[in-house]
Short mmCIF file of C-alpha atoms in Angstrom, two decimals:
data_model
loop_
_atom_site.label_atom_id
_atom_site.label_comp_id
_atom_site.label_asym_id
_atom_site.label_seq_id
_atom_site.Cartn_x
_atom_site.Cartn_y
_atom_site.Cartn_z
CA MET K 90 173.43 169.67 217.14
CA THR K 91 172.78 173.37 217.33
CA ALA K 92 170.82 175.26 220.08
CA ALA K 93 168.27 176.32 217.43
CA PHE K 94 167.68 172.74 216.51
CA VAL K 95 167.22 171.82 220.24
CA VAL K 96 164.72 174.66 220.73
CA ARG K 97 162.61 173.57 217.71
CA ARG K 98 162.52 169.99 219.10
CA MET K 99 161.51 171.32 222.54
CA LEU K 100 158.60 173.24 220.91
CA THR K 101 157.28 170.09 219.43
CA TRP K 102 157.19 168.55 223.02
CA PHE K 103 155.13 171.40 224.29
CA ARG K 104 152.64 171.39 221.39
CA PRO K 105 150.06 169.02 223.12
CA HIS K 106 150.04 171.45 226.06
CA ARG K 107 149.95 174.71 224.12
CA TRP K 108 146.87 176.15 225.80
CA ARG K 109 148.45 175.70 229.26
CA VAL K 110 151.64 177.22 227.86
CA VAL K 111 149.66 180.21 226.49
CA THR K 112 148.04 180.72 229.89
CA SER K 113 151.36 180.62 231.62
CA LEU K 114 152.88 183.18 229.22
CA LEU K 115 149.88 185.46 229.68
CA ILE K 116 150.40 185.33 233.43
CA VAL K 117 154.05 186.39 232.81
CA VAL K 118 153.08 189.20 230.49
CA ILE K 119 150.66 190.54 233.12
CA SER K 120 152.93 190.11 236.17
CA VAL K 121 156.20 191.60 234.81
CA PRO K 122 154.79 195.04 234.19
CA LEU K 123 153.38 195.06 237.70
CA GLY K 124 156.90 194.60 238.98
CA VAL K 125 158.02 197.63 237.00
CA VAL K 126 155.21 199.87 238.27
CA ASN K 127 156.41 199.78 241.86
CA PRO K 128 159.77 201.66 241.13
CA LEU K 129 157.85 204.25 239.07
CA LEU K 130 155.45 204.67 242.06
CA THR K 131 158.42 205.01 244.28
CA ARG K 132 159.57 208.09 242.40
CA THR K 133 156.20 209.77 242.87
CA VAL K 134 156.27 208.74 246.61
CA ILE K 135 159.65 210.38 247.13
CA ASP K 136 159.16 213.54 244.97
CA GLN K 137 155.46 214.21 245.71
CA GLY K 138 154.58 212.40 248.90
CA LEU K 139 157.66 212.72 251.11
CA LEU K 140 159.44 215.83 249.95
CA ARG K 141 156.17 217.86 249.50
CA GLY K 142 154.38 216.33 252.50
CA ASP K 143 151.25 215.22 250.59
CA VAL K 144 149.98 212.68 253.16
CA THR K 145 146.81 211.75 251.15
CA LEU K 146 148.81 210.95 248.01
CA LEU K 147 151.46 209.12 250.12
CA THR K 148 148.81 206.88 251.72
CA LEU K 149 147.18 206.11 248.34
CA LEU K 150 150.39 205.27 246.69
CA CYS K 151 151.61 203.02 249.55
CA ALA K 152 148.31 201.12 249.58
CA LEU K 153 148.55 200.64 245.80
CA MET K 154 152.04 199.35 246.08
CA VAL K 155 150.88 196.76 248.73
CA VAL K 156 147.99 195.62 246.51
CA LEU K 157 150.26 195.25 243.52
CA GLY K 158 152.80 193.27 245.54
CA ILE K 159 150.16 190.81 246.77
CA ALA K 160 148.70 190.49 243.24
CA ASN K 161 152.14 189.78 241.74
CA SER K 162 152.90 187.14 244.43
CA ALA K 163 149.62 185.34 243.84
CA LEU K 164 150.27 185.29 239.97
CA ALA K 165 153.82 183.98 240.71
CA VAL K 166 152.48 181.03 242.84
CA GLY K 167 149.91 180.13 240.33
CA ASN K 168 152.38 180.19 237.48
CA VAL K 169 154.88 177.97 239.32
CA ALA K 170 152.09 175.34 239.76
CA LEU K 171 151.19 175.58 236.10
CA THR K 172 154.68 175.53 234.71
CA ASN K 173 155.67 172.62 236.84
CA SER K 174 152.54 170.76 235.65
CA ILE K 175 153.46 171.34 232.08
CA GLY K 176 157.09 170.40 232.64
CA GLN K 177 156.27 167.14 234.40
CA ARG K 178 153.83 166.08 231.72
CA VAL K 179 156.40 166.78 229.03
CA THR K 180 159.02 164.87 230.96
CA ALA K 181 156.82 161.82 231.50
CA THR K 182 155.96 161.74 227.76
CA LEU K 183 159.63 162.19 226.87
CA ARG K 184 160.74 159.31 229.23
CA ALA K 185 158.05 157.03 227.91
CA SER K 186 159.02 157.85 224.26
CA VAL K 187 162.73 157.09 224.93
CA TYR K 188 161.74 153.90 226.72
CA GLY K 189 159.51 152.87 223.80
CA ARG K 190 162.10 153.60 221.16
CA ALA K 191 164.81 151.62 223.04
CA GLN K 192 162.36 148.78 223.52
CA ALA K 193 161.70 148.61 219.80
CA GLN K 194 165.30 148.08 218.72
CA GLU K 195 166.67 144.93 217.22
CA LEU K 196 168.44 142.51 219.58
CA ASP K 197 171.75 143.56 218.10
CA PHE K 198 171.34 146.94 219.80
CA TYR K 199 171.41 145.26 223.20
CA THR K 200 174.53 143.31 222.37
CA GLU K 201 176.37 146.64 221.81
CA GLU K 202 174.66 149.06 224.22
CA SER K 203 175.00 148.55 227.98
CA ASN K 204 172.05 148.58 230.33
CA ALA K 205 173.71 151.36 232.22
CA GLU K 206 173.86 153.53 229.04
CA VAL K 207 170.09 153.04 228.51
CA GLN K 208 169.30 153.73 232.18
CA ALA K 209 171.41 156.87 232.11
CA ARG K 210 169.42 158.25 229.10
CA LEU K 211 166.16 157.46 230.87
CA VAL K 212 167.03 158.71 234.28
CA SER K 213 170.06 161.12 234.50
CA ASP K 214 169.72 162.76 231.12
CA ILE K 215 165.95 163.31 231.23
CA ASP K 216 166.24 164.54 234.79
CA GLY K 217 168.50 167.20 233.49
CA VAL K 218 166.14 167.99 230.68
CA ASP K 219 163.31 168.17 233.22
CA ARG K 220 165.03 170.76 235.40
CA PHE K 221 165.60 172.83 232.28
CA VAL K 222 162.30 172.61 230.48
CA THR K 223 160.17 173.09 233.56
CA ASN K 224 161.04 176.81 233.78
CA THR K 225 162.85 177.64 230.56
CA MET K 226 160.07 179.17 228.50
CA GLN K 227 158.49 180.97 231.39
CA GLN K 228 161.87 182.41 232.60
CA ALA K 229 162.83 183.39 229.07
CA LEU K 230 159.67 185.31 228.51
CA ALA K 231 159.63 186.80 231.97
CA SER K 232 163.23 187.93 231.72
CA SER K 233 162.77 189.37 228.20
CA THR K 234 159.58 191.17 229.19
CA ALA K 235 161.17 192.60 232.33
CA LEU K 236 164.28 193.63 230.47
CA ALA K 237 162.12 195.43 227.81
CA ALA K 238 159.90 197.11 230.47
CA ALA K 239 162.80 198.26 232.67
CA GLY K 240 164.76 199.36 229.66
CA ILE K 241 161.90 201.45 228.24
CA ALA K 242 161.33 203.05 231.65
CA MET K 243 165.07 203.90 231.99
CA LEU K 244 165.13 205.44 228.52
CA VAL K 245 162.23 207.64 229.39
CA LEU K 246 163.83 208.79 232.63
CA SER K 247 167.39 209.19 231.39
CA TRP K 248 168.63 207.91 228.14
CA PRO K 249 172.37 208.42 228.87
CA LEU K 250 172.26 206.23 231.95
CA ALA K 251 170.11 203.67 230.12
CA LEU K 252 172.68 203.36 227.25
CA LEU K 253 175.38 202.77 229.83
CA SER K 254 173.44 199.84 231.26
CA PHE K 255 172.77 198.41 227.78
CA ALA K 256 176.46 198.53 226.87
CA LEU K 257 177.39 196.68 230.08
CA ALA K 258 174.73 194.00 229.30
CA TYR K 259 176.25 193.49 225.78
CA VAL K 260 179.75 192.96 227.21
CA LEU K 261 178.48 190.50 229.81
CA ALA K 262 176.66 188.54 227.13
CA LEU K 263 179.85 188.04 225.13
CA LEU K 264 181.71 186.99 228.29
CA ASN K 265 178.94 184.57 229.24
CA HIS K 266 178.98 182.91 225.79
CA ARG K 267 182.64 181.92 226.37
CA PHE K 268 181.95 180.42 229.77
CA ALA K 269 178.85 178.66 228.47
CA LYS K 270 180.73 176.73 225.76
CA ARG K 271 183.23 175.52 228.34
CA ARG K 272 180.47 174.31 230.65
CA GLN K 273 178.87 172.44 227.74
CA ASP K 274 182.03 170.48 227.10
CA LEU K 275 182.36 169.60 230.79
CA ALA K 276 178.70 168.55 230.85
CA ARG K 277 179.32 166.04 228.03
CA GLN K 278 182.25 164.54 230.02
CA ARG K 279 180.23 164.42 233.24
CA GLN K 280 177.36 162.51 231.61
CA ARG K 281 179.81 159.94 230.27
CA HIS K 282 181.24 159.40 233.76
CA ILE K 283 177.70 159.15 235.20
CA THR K 284 177.08 156.35 232.79
CA SER K 285 180.21 154.60 233.92
CA VAL K 286 179.20 154.90 237.57
CA LEU K 287 175.77 153.29 236.76
CA ARG K 288 177.43 150.51 234.71
CA PHE K 289 179.94 149.59 237.36
CA ALA K 290 177.30 149.63 240.06
CA ALA K 291 174.98 147.44 237.93
CA GLU K 292 177.79 145.00 237.18
CA ASP K 293 179.26 144.82 240.69
CA LEU K 294 176.32 145.23 243.09
CA ASN K 295 174.17 142.25 242.20
CA LEU K 296 174.36 138.72 243.38
CA GLY K 297 176.41 137.55 240.38
CA GLY K 298 178.87 140.43 240.66
CA ILE K 299 179.30 139.95 244.41
CA ILE K 300 179.95 136.19 244.00
CA LEU K 301 182.42 136.89 241.06
CA GLY K 302 184.35 139.43 242.96
CA ARG K 303 184.58 137.43 246.18
CA THR K 304 185.41 134.08 244.58
CA LEU K 305 188.11 135.60 242.35
CA HIS K 306 189.29 137.89 245.22
CA ARG K 307 188.70 140.96 243.13
CA THR K 308 186.48 143.00 245.41
CA ARG K 309 189.26 145.43 246.12
CA TRP K 310 189.81 145.95 242.35
CA GLN K 311 186.03 146.47 241.84
CA ARG K 312 186.01 149.05 244.59
CA GLU K 313 189.07 150.84 243.34
CA ARG K 314 187.66 150.94 239.80
CA PHE K 315 184.38 152.41 241.10
CA THR K 316 186.21 154.92 243.39
CA ASP K 317 188.41 156.05 240.50
CA VAL K 318 185.48 156.87 238.23
CA CYS K 319 183.69 158.63 241.12
CA ARG K 320 186.82 160.72 241.65
CA GLN K 321 186.94 161.70 237.95
CA LEU K 322 183.25 162.53 238.11
CA SER K 323 183.71 164.78 241.16
CA GLU K 324 186.65 166.57 239.57
CA ILE K 325 184.68 167.28 236.38
CA THR K 326 181.65 168.35 238.44
CA VAL K 327 183.77 170.79 240.50
CA ARG K 328 185.33 172.30 237.26
CA GLN K 329 181.91 172.69 235.72
CA ARG K 330 180.44 174.45 238.78
CA VAL K 331 183.51 176.66 239.23
CA VAL K 332 183.24 177.88 235.63
CA GLY K 333 179.57 178.61 236.19
CA ALA K 334 180.23 180.34 239.56
CA THR K 335 183.04 182.46 238.01
CA ALA K 336 180.66 183.72 235.31
CA TYR K 337 178.01 184.44 237.91
CA VAL K 338 180.43 186.33 240.13
CA ILE K 339 181.80 188.45 237.28
CA THR K 340 178.20 189.28 236.34
CA GLY K 341 177.29 190.20 239.92
CA VAL K 342 180.35 192.32 240.53
CA SER K 343 179.74 194.24 237.30
CA PHE K 344 176.22 195.09 238.29
CA ALA K 345 177.22 195.92 241.82
CA CYS K 346 179.44 198.67 240.40
CA VAL K 347 176.63 200.28 238.51
CA PRO K 348 174.68 202.03 241.39
CA PRO K 349 177.73 204.08 242.57
CA LEU K 350 178.43 204.83 238.93
CA VAL K 351 174.85 206.14 238.47
CA PHE K 352 175.08 208.30 241.61
CA TRP K 353 178.42 209.71 240.46
CA LEU K 354 177.23 210.48 236.93
CA SER K 355 174.01 212.00 238.26
CA GLY K 356 176.09 214.38 240.42
CA THR K 357 178.64 215.23 237.71
CA SER K 358 177.81 214.64 233.98
CA VAL K 359 174.03 213.89 233.84
CA THR K 360 172.37 216.84 235.65
CA GLY K 361 168.85 217.88 236.07
CA LEU K 362 167.53 214.66 237.65
CA SER K 363 165.43 214.77 240.73
CA ILE K 364 166.29 212.71 243.74
CA GLY K 365 163.34 210.44 243.11
CA THR K 366 164.48 209.91 239.52
CA VAL K 367 168.00 208.99 240.59
CA ILE K 368 166.79 206.56 243.13
CA VAL K 369 164.36 205.00 240.71
CA MET K 370 167.13 204.72 238.04
CA VAL K 371 169.18 202.71 240.60
CA MET K 372 166.12 200.54 241.43
CA LEU K 373 165.44 199.94 237.69
CA GLN K 374 169.10 199.17 237.14
CA LEU K 375 168.85 196.53 239.81
CA GLN K 376 165.69 195.25 238.21
CA LEU K 377 167.45 195.34 234.91
CA SER K 378 170.29 193.25 236.23
CA GLN K 379 168.06 190.44 237.39
CA PRO K 380 166.55 189.63 233.93
CA ILE K 381 169.94 190.09 232.30
CA GLN K 382 171.53 187.62 234.71
CA ALA K 383 168.64 185.27 234.26
CA LEU K 384 169.01 185.35 230.49
CA LEU K 385 172.76 184.85 230.81
CA GLN K 386 172.22 181.88 233.04
CA LEU K 387 169.52 180.61 230.72
CA SER K 388 171.96 180.81 227.84
CA SER K 389 174.59 179.03 229.94
CA GLY K 390 172.16 176.45 231.11
CA LEU K 391 171.09 175.77 227.56
CA HIS K 392 174.68 174.99 226.63
CA VAL K 393 175.07 172.71 229.59
CA SER K 394 171.79 170.96 228.86
CA LEU K 395 172.56 170.70 225.15
CA ALA K 396 174.77 167.76 225.93
CA LYS K 397 171.88 165.95 227.64
CA PHE K 398 169.38 167.00 224.93
CA GLU K 399 171.75 165.49 222.41
CA ARG K 400 171.85 162.15 224.17
CA VAL K 401 168.09 162.05 224.57
CA ILE K 402 167.36 163.16 220.98
CA GLU K 403 169.89 160.61 219.78
CA TYR K 404 167.64 157.85 221.23
CA LEU K 405 164.41 159.47 220.00
CA ASP K 406 165.78 159.63 216.51
CA MET K 407 166.79 155.95 216.41
CA PRO K 408 164.82 153.88 213.82
CA ALA K 409 162.01 151.68 215.16
CA PRO K 410 162.42 148.52 213.12
CA MET K 411 160.17 146.38 215.35
CA ALA K 412 156.59 146.88 216.17
CA VAL K 413 156.38 146.38 219.98
CA ASP K 414 153.61 144.01 221.00
CA GLY K 415 152.17 143.42 217.59
CA GLY K 416 149.67 141.20 219.51
CA SER K 417 149.30 137.39 219.59
CA ALA K 418 147.64 136.14 216.51
CA VAL K 419 144.07 134.80 217.04
CA LEU K 420 144.11 131.30 215.46
CA ALA K 421 141.60 128.56 215.40
CA PRO K 422 142.08 125.89 218.04
CA SER K 423 143.09 123.33 215.34
CA ALA K 424 145.36 125.76 213.44
CA GLY K 425 148.96 124.74 213.13
CA VAL K 426 151.92 127.01 212.30
CA SER K 427 154.88 125.80 210.32
CA VAL K 428 158.17 127.77 209.91
CA THR K 429 160.67 127.52 207.04
CA LEU K 430 164.19 128.91 207.06
CA ARG K 431 166.10 129.25 203.74
CA ASP K 432 169.82 130.02 203.54
CA VAL K 433 169.68 131.98 206.81
CA GLY K 434 172.91 133.55 207.97
CA HIS K 435 173.75 136.03 210.72
CA SER K 436 176.70 137.84 212.38
CA TYR K 437 176.76 140.26 215.31
CA GLY K 438 177.94 143.85 214.52
CA ALA K 439 179.57 145.22 211.38
CA GLY K 440 182.31 142.74 210.30
CA GLY K 441 181.69 140.68 213.39
CA ARG K 442 181.93 136.92 213.87
CA THR K 443 179.58 134.82 211.77
CA VAL K 444 177.33 132.72 213.98
CA LEU K 445 174.94 131.29 211.44
CA SER K 446 175.58 130.37 207.79
CA GLY K 447 173.48 128.66 205.17
CA ILE K 448 170.79 127.41 207.50
CA ASP K 449 167.94 125.50 205.76
CA LEU K 450 165.38 124.21 208.13
CA GLU K 451 161.72 123.24 208.25
CA LEU K 452 159.56 123.16 211.38
CA PRO K 453 156.27 121.42 210.32
CA ALA K 454 153.12 122.34 212.23
CA GLY K 455 152.80 120.24 215.32
CA SER K 456 156.24 118.80 215.14
CA VAL K 457 158.96 118.39 217.80
CA THR K 458 162.40 119.36 216.63
CA VAL K 459 165.56 118.84 218.77
CA VAL K 460 168.59 121.07 217.96
CA ARG K 461 171.76 119.85 219.47
CA GLY K 462 175.37 121.02 219.24
CA ARG K 463 178.36 122.00 221.31
CA THR K 464 178.59 125.38 223.04
CA GLY K 465 179.12 128.17 220.63
CA SER K 466 177.66 126.27 217.66
CA GLY K 467 174.98 128.89 217.10
CA LYS K 468 171.97 127.13 218.67
CA SER K 469 170.80 130.02 220.77
CA THR K 470 171.13 132.55 217.85
CA LEU K 471 169.08 130.14 215.71
CA GLY K 472 166.54 130.01 218.51
CA LEU K 473 166.10 133.79 218.41
CA VAL K 474 165.68 133.70 214.62
CA MET K 475 163.03 130.95 214.93
CA ALA K 476 161.21 133.05 217.56
CA GLY K 477 161.09 136.06 215.23
CA LEU K 478 163.08 138.23 217.67
CA LEU K 479 166.28 138.43 215.62
CA ARG K 480 166.20 139.52 211.94
CA PRO K 481 168.77 137.43 210.06
CA ALA K 482 171.41 139.24 208.06
CA ALA K 483 170.85 136.84 205.19
CA GLY K 484 168.21 134.48 203.98
CA THR K 485 164.49 134.25 204.57
CA VAL K 486 162.09 133.10 207.33
CA HIS K 487 158.67 132.14 206.11
CA VAL K 488 155.54 131.34 208.29
CA ASP K 489 152.55 129.32 207.15
CA GLY K 490 149.23 128.97 208.96
CA ALA K 491 149.56 132.26 210.98
CA GLY K 492 146.89 134.14 209.07
CA GLY K 493 149.33 136.90 207.99
CA ALA K 494 150.71 137.38 211.43
CA GLU K 495 154.29 137.99 212.15
CA LEU K 496 156.46 135.09 213.43
CA ARG K 497 157.06 136.92 216.75
CA ASP K 498 153.30 137.07 217.27
CA VAL K 499 152.91 133.29 217.23
CA ALA K 500 156.11 132.17 218.70
CA THR K 501 157.52 132.26 222.24
CA ILE K 502 161.03 131.45 223.42
CA VAL K 503 162.50 130.56 226.85
CA PRO K 504 166.17 131.72 226.57
CA GLN K 505 169.06 130.34 228.42
CA HIS K 506 169.31 133.37 230.68
CA THR K 507 165.80 134.32 231.47
CA THR K 508 164.45 137.17 233.57
CA LEU K 509 162.42 136.75 236.76
CA PHE K 510 160.95 139.57 238.78
CA ASP K 511 161.39 140.44 242.40
CA ALA K 512 157.79 139.44 243.12
CA SER K 513 155.74 136.30 244.03
CA ILE K 514 155.59 133.13 241.93
CA ARG K 515 152.04 134.09 240.93
CA GLU K 516 152.94 137.53 239.76
CA ASN K 517 155.82 136.10 237.67
CA LEU K 518 153.43 133.62 236.04
CA MET K 519 150.72 136.17 235.40
CA PHE K 520 153.08 138.34 233.39
CA ALA K 521 152.43 135.94 230.49
CA ARG K 522 149.00 137.50 229.79
CA ASP K 523 146.22 139.47 231.46
CA ASP K 524 143.55 136.73 231.56
CA VAL K 525 145.48 133.88 233.26
CA THR K 526 143.17 131.82 235.45
CA GLU K 527 144.02 129.59 238.48
CA GLU K 528 143.32 126.54 236.34
CA ASP K 529 145.82 127.74 233.74
CA ILE K 530 148.43 128.24 236.39
CA ALA K 531 147.87 124.83 237.95
CA ARG K 532 148.16 123.13 234.52
CA ALA K 533 151.35 124.99 233.61
CA ILE K 534 153.24 124.35 236.96
CA ALA K 535 152.14 120.71 236.79
CA ALA K 536 153.63 120.38 233.28
CA VAL K 537 157.12 121.43 234.56
CA ARG K 538 156.86 119.52 237.80
CA LEU K 539 156.66 122.58 240.05
CA ASP K 540 153.33 121.67 241.63
CA ASP K 541 154.89 119.74 244.53
CA LEU K 542 157.22 122.56 245.43
CA VAL K 543 154.43 125.20 245.39
CA ALA K 544 152.31 122.89 247.64
CA LYS K 545 155.06 122.79 250.21
CA LEU K 546 155.64 126.55 250.37
CA PRO K 547 153.93 128.32 253.30
CA CYS K 548 152.41 130.99 250.99
CA GLY K 549 152.07 128.80 247.90
CA LEU K 550 151.94 130.73 244.70
CA ASP K 551 152.18 134.02 246.70
CA THR K 552 155.67 133.21 247.98
CA PRO K 553 158.16 135.93 247.07
CA ILE K 554 161.16 134.68 245.07
CA GLY K 555 163.65 137.63 245.59
CA VAL K 556 165.74 139.52 243.16
CA GLU K 557 166.03 137.64 239.81
CA GLY K 558 164.41 134.66 241.60
CA HIS K 559 167.47 133.93 243.72
CA GLN K 560 165.44 132.49 246.54
CA LEU K 561 164.84 129.55 244.24
CA SER K 562 167.31 127.00 243.10
CA GLY K 563 168.70 127.20 239.52
CA GLY K 564 166.44 124.29 238.39
CA GLU K 565 163.38 125.89 240.02
CA ARG K 566 164.05 129.23 238.28
CA GLN K 567 164.37 127.39 234.92
CA ARG K 568 161.08 125.55 235.41
CA LEU K 569 159.26 128.77 236.53
CA ALA K 570 160.40 130.46 233.39
CA VAL K 571 159.07 127.61 231.29
CA ALA K 572 155.75 127.60 233.08
CA ARG K 573 155.34 131.29 232.47
CA ALA K 574 156.06 130.77 228.68
CA LEU K 575 153.49 128.03 228.54
CA LEU K 576 150.79 130.47 229.79
CA ALA K 577 151.37 132.75 226.87
CA ARG K 578 149.47 132.52 223.62
CA TRP K 579 151.75 130.83 221.07
CA GLN K 580 151.70 128.18 218.30
CA VAL K 581 155.50 127.79 218.22
CA LEU K 582 157.54 127.26 221.45
CA ILE K 583 161.40 127.34 221.55
CA VAL K 584 163.12 126.31 224.71
CA ASP K 585 166.81 126.82 225.11
CA GLU K 586 168.78 124.69 227.67
CA ILE K 587 165.91 124.70 230.08
CA THR K 588 167.11 121.76 232.05
CA SER K 589 170.81 122.45 232.34
CA ALA K 590 170.44 122.81 236.16
CA LEU K 591 168.31 119.66 236.59
CA ASP K 592 169.20 116.05 237.18
CA GLY K 593 168.58 113.54 234.50
CA VAL K 594 165.39 112.07 235.93
CA THR K 595 163.73 115.41 236.57
CA SER K 596 164.97 116.67 233.14
CA ASP K 597 163.15 113.76 231.40
CA GLU K 598 159.96 114.40 233.48
CA VAL K 599 160.01 118.08 232.49
CA TYR K 600 160.41 117.28 228.83
CA ASP K 601 157.60 114.65 228.99
CA GLY K 602 155.33 117.25 230.56
CA LEU K 603 156.32 119.75 228.01
CA ARG K 604 155.54 117.45 225.09
CA ALA K 605 152.15 116.71 226.46
CA TYR K 606 151.31 120.36 226.98
CA CYS K 607 152.44 121.30 223.49
CA GLN K 608 150.44 118.52 221.73
CA GLY K 609 149.31 119.83 218.34
CA ARG K 610 151.66 122.82 218.36
CA THR K 611 155.25 123.30 217.20
CA LEU K 612 157.98 122.68 219.74
CA VAL K 613 161.78 123.22 219.36
CA ILE K 614 164.10 121.86 222.04
CA ILE K 615 167.63 123.36 222.01
CA ALA K 616 170.11 121.40 224.17
CA HIS K 617 173.72 120.40 224.11
CA ARG K 618 172.78 117.28 226.18
CA LEU K 619 170.38 115.24 224.06
CA PRO K 620 167.00 114.71 225.91
CA ARG K 621 164.99 111.50 225.71
CA ILE K 622 164.04 111.24 222.02
CA GLN K 623 160.53 110.13 220.79
CA PRO K 624 160.05 108.25 217.51
CA THR K 625 158.41 111.22 215.76
CA ASP K 626 161.12 113.75 216.76
CA ARG K 627 163.26 115.44 214.19
CA VAL K 628 166.89 115.90 215.30
CA VAL K 629 169.21 118.54 213.91
CA ALA K 630 172.95 118.78 214.81
CA MET K 631 174.91 122.04 214.47
CA GLU K 632 178.54 122.93 214.38
CA GLN K 633 180.17 126.31 213.77
CA GLY K 634 176.90 127.90 212.70
CA ARG K 635 175.91 125.26 210.17
CA ILE K 636 173.61 122.34 210.23
CA ILE K 637 175.77 119.27 209.80
CA GLU K 638 173.27 116.46 210.26
CA ARG K 639 169.52 115.87 210.32
CA CYS K 640 167.68 112.69 211.16
CA ARG K 641 164.51 111.17 212.47
CA ALA K 642 164.65 109.51 215.88
#
């Protein structure tokens, strides 16, 4: 990925804010020449005001210099506010775009990509982009304009001294390019280690990770692993910053040698210059050094940020195979949805293990189907296919009665490992849809036998449940997840091992309530422990990714 490609992509991000950008650039074009005027006024102050004793001219020039300084400062403050406003809007849009693109990926993406990797792109990488894009265009134009203005002024005053400065700038640019490439390589390594830090922290510093480490007596190993990656990150960070500091010091030392050289040449080789001209040449040289150093740092910063841009653009350019929130299909109250699977097969990853093979299955509208099988038989993967969340690698999935809607728009699944939010019971339930009423909530929690628990809680539905719901028992978490799913709009409901943490009696009560709630709609129960079967149930047995038996209760 080249720097030119990155710049072109950056310009597309700024396009919606082009008028703000134009305003910012106009402020720069106006303010930079004001900064060059002061050294030129200084020449007149020295040659005409001080050496010739013209007090009136001296007073006028000094007052003008003060006014120009105030105006320049005011423009600078205004431009900082404007450029930061543009940069933050671009960053917010960029972060939302990366989030949306990741959210739209197939489920296979999340079996291969770690949560820490996704979080690193959203937070660390985009933060690096933010720091760069907030001031990049403004700094580039300001430095280029200042360089051109100072260069022209130096050529007019003394072209030999100006050419000396230009030659030095060219040599420094070549040197900076070598340092910048090295910093880019180190930046790539640093981002990989930041991702590892986030991944280890996410894995180890949660309730499950803490319990796992303590019960297996591996807390020291977890800490040593985290410490080691932090050490590697710190070493790479030091090397990256030392390379940058070295380039900066060489540039600074080179420009520090120029004023003595200008004085020496003015007294030996380049004659005929007034005292004011020599002093102004030194001032302009110092002004020339600032934009040159800024452009060199900008080039170096671009190479460092290139690694982060690549990672962000890599996500932005991922295909978006799934429409996020296609919307729940609006069906008539009596409508029924049936699903038919023909020769469905699936495997995870290229050349991965086959988890489904030759699946033929019909889910008639309003039916109850029980899918049973041993652990690893493919039940959960089949559930994701039936919910429209996993596109099978082979075969077809056909939906009837959905009015042309996608399967995922009429189906809802409660997976084995569900997600609960660090919020209240009510807030978790109301995630299902925007228009949930108190009557809806009461009916859903009664169906899964959670109403007695809620009635005993001091704050009722407003009781916080903690991170991942860990203030509830395992069975209570499962039932809360089912109640939330019941509140969504669906015609097909798949529940996967929703009573694995419940006793037999409570499990049967939950299934009875679930059947009553789902009356007239399609229900699929996935379980390795067979629930109490009703006469109209359809039972399917699975083994090694295949259906080996089907029967009526």
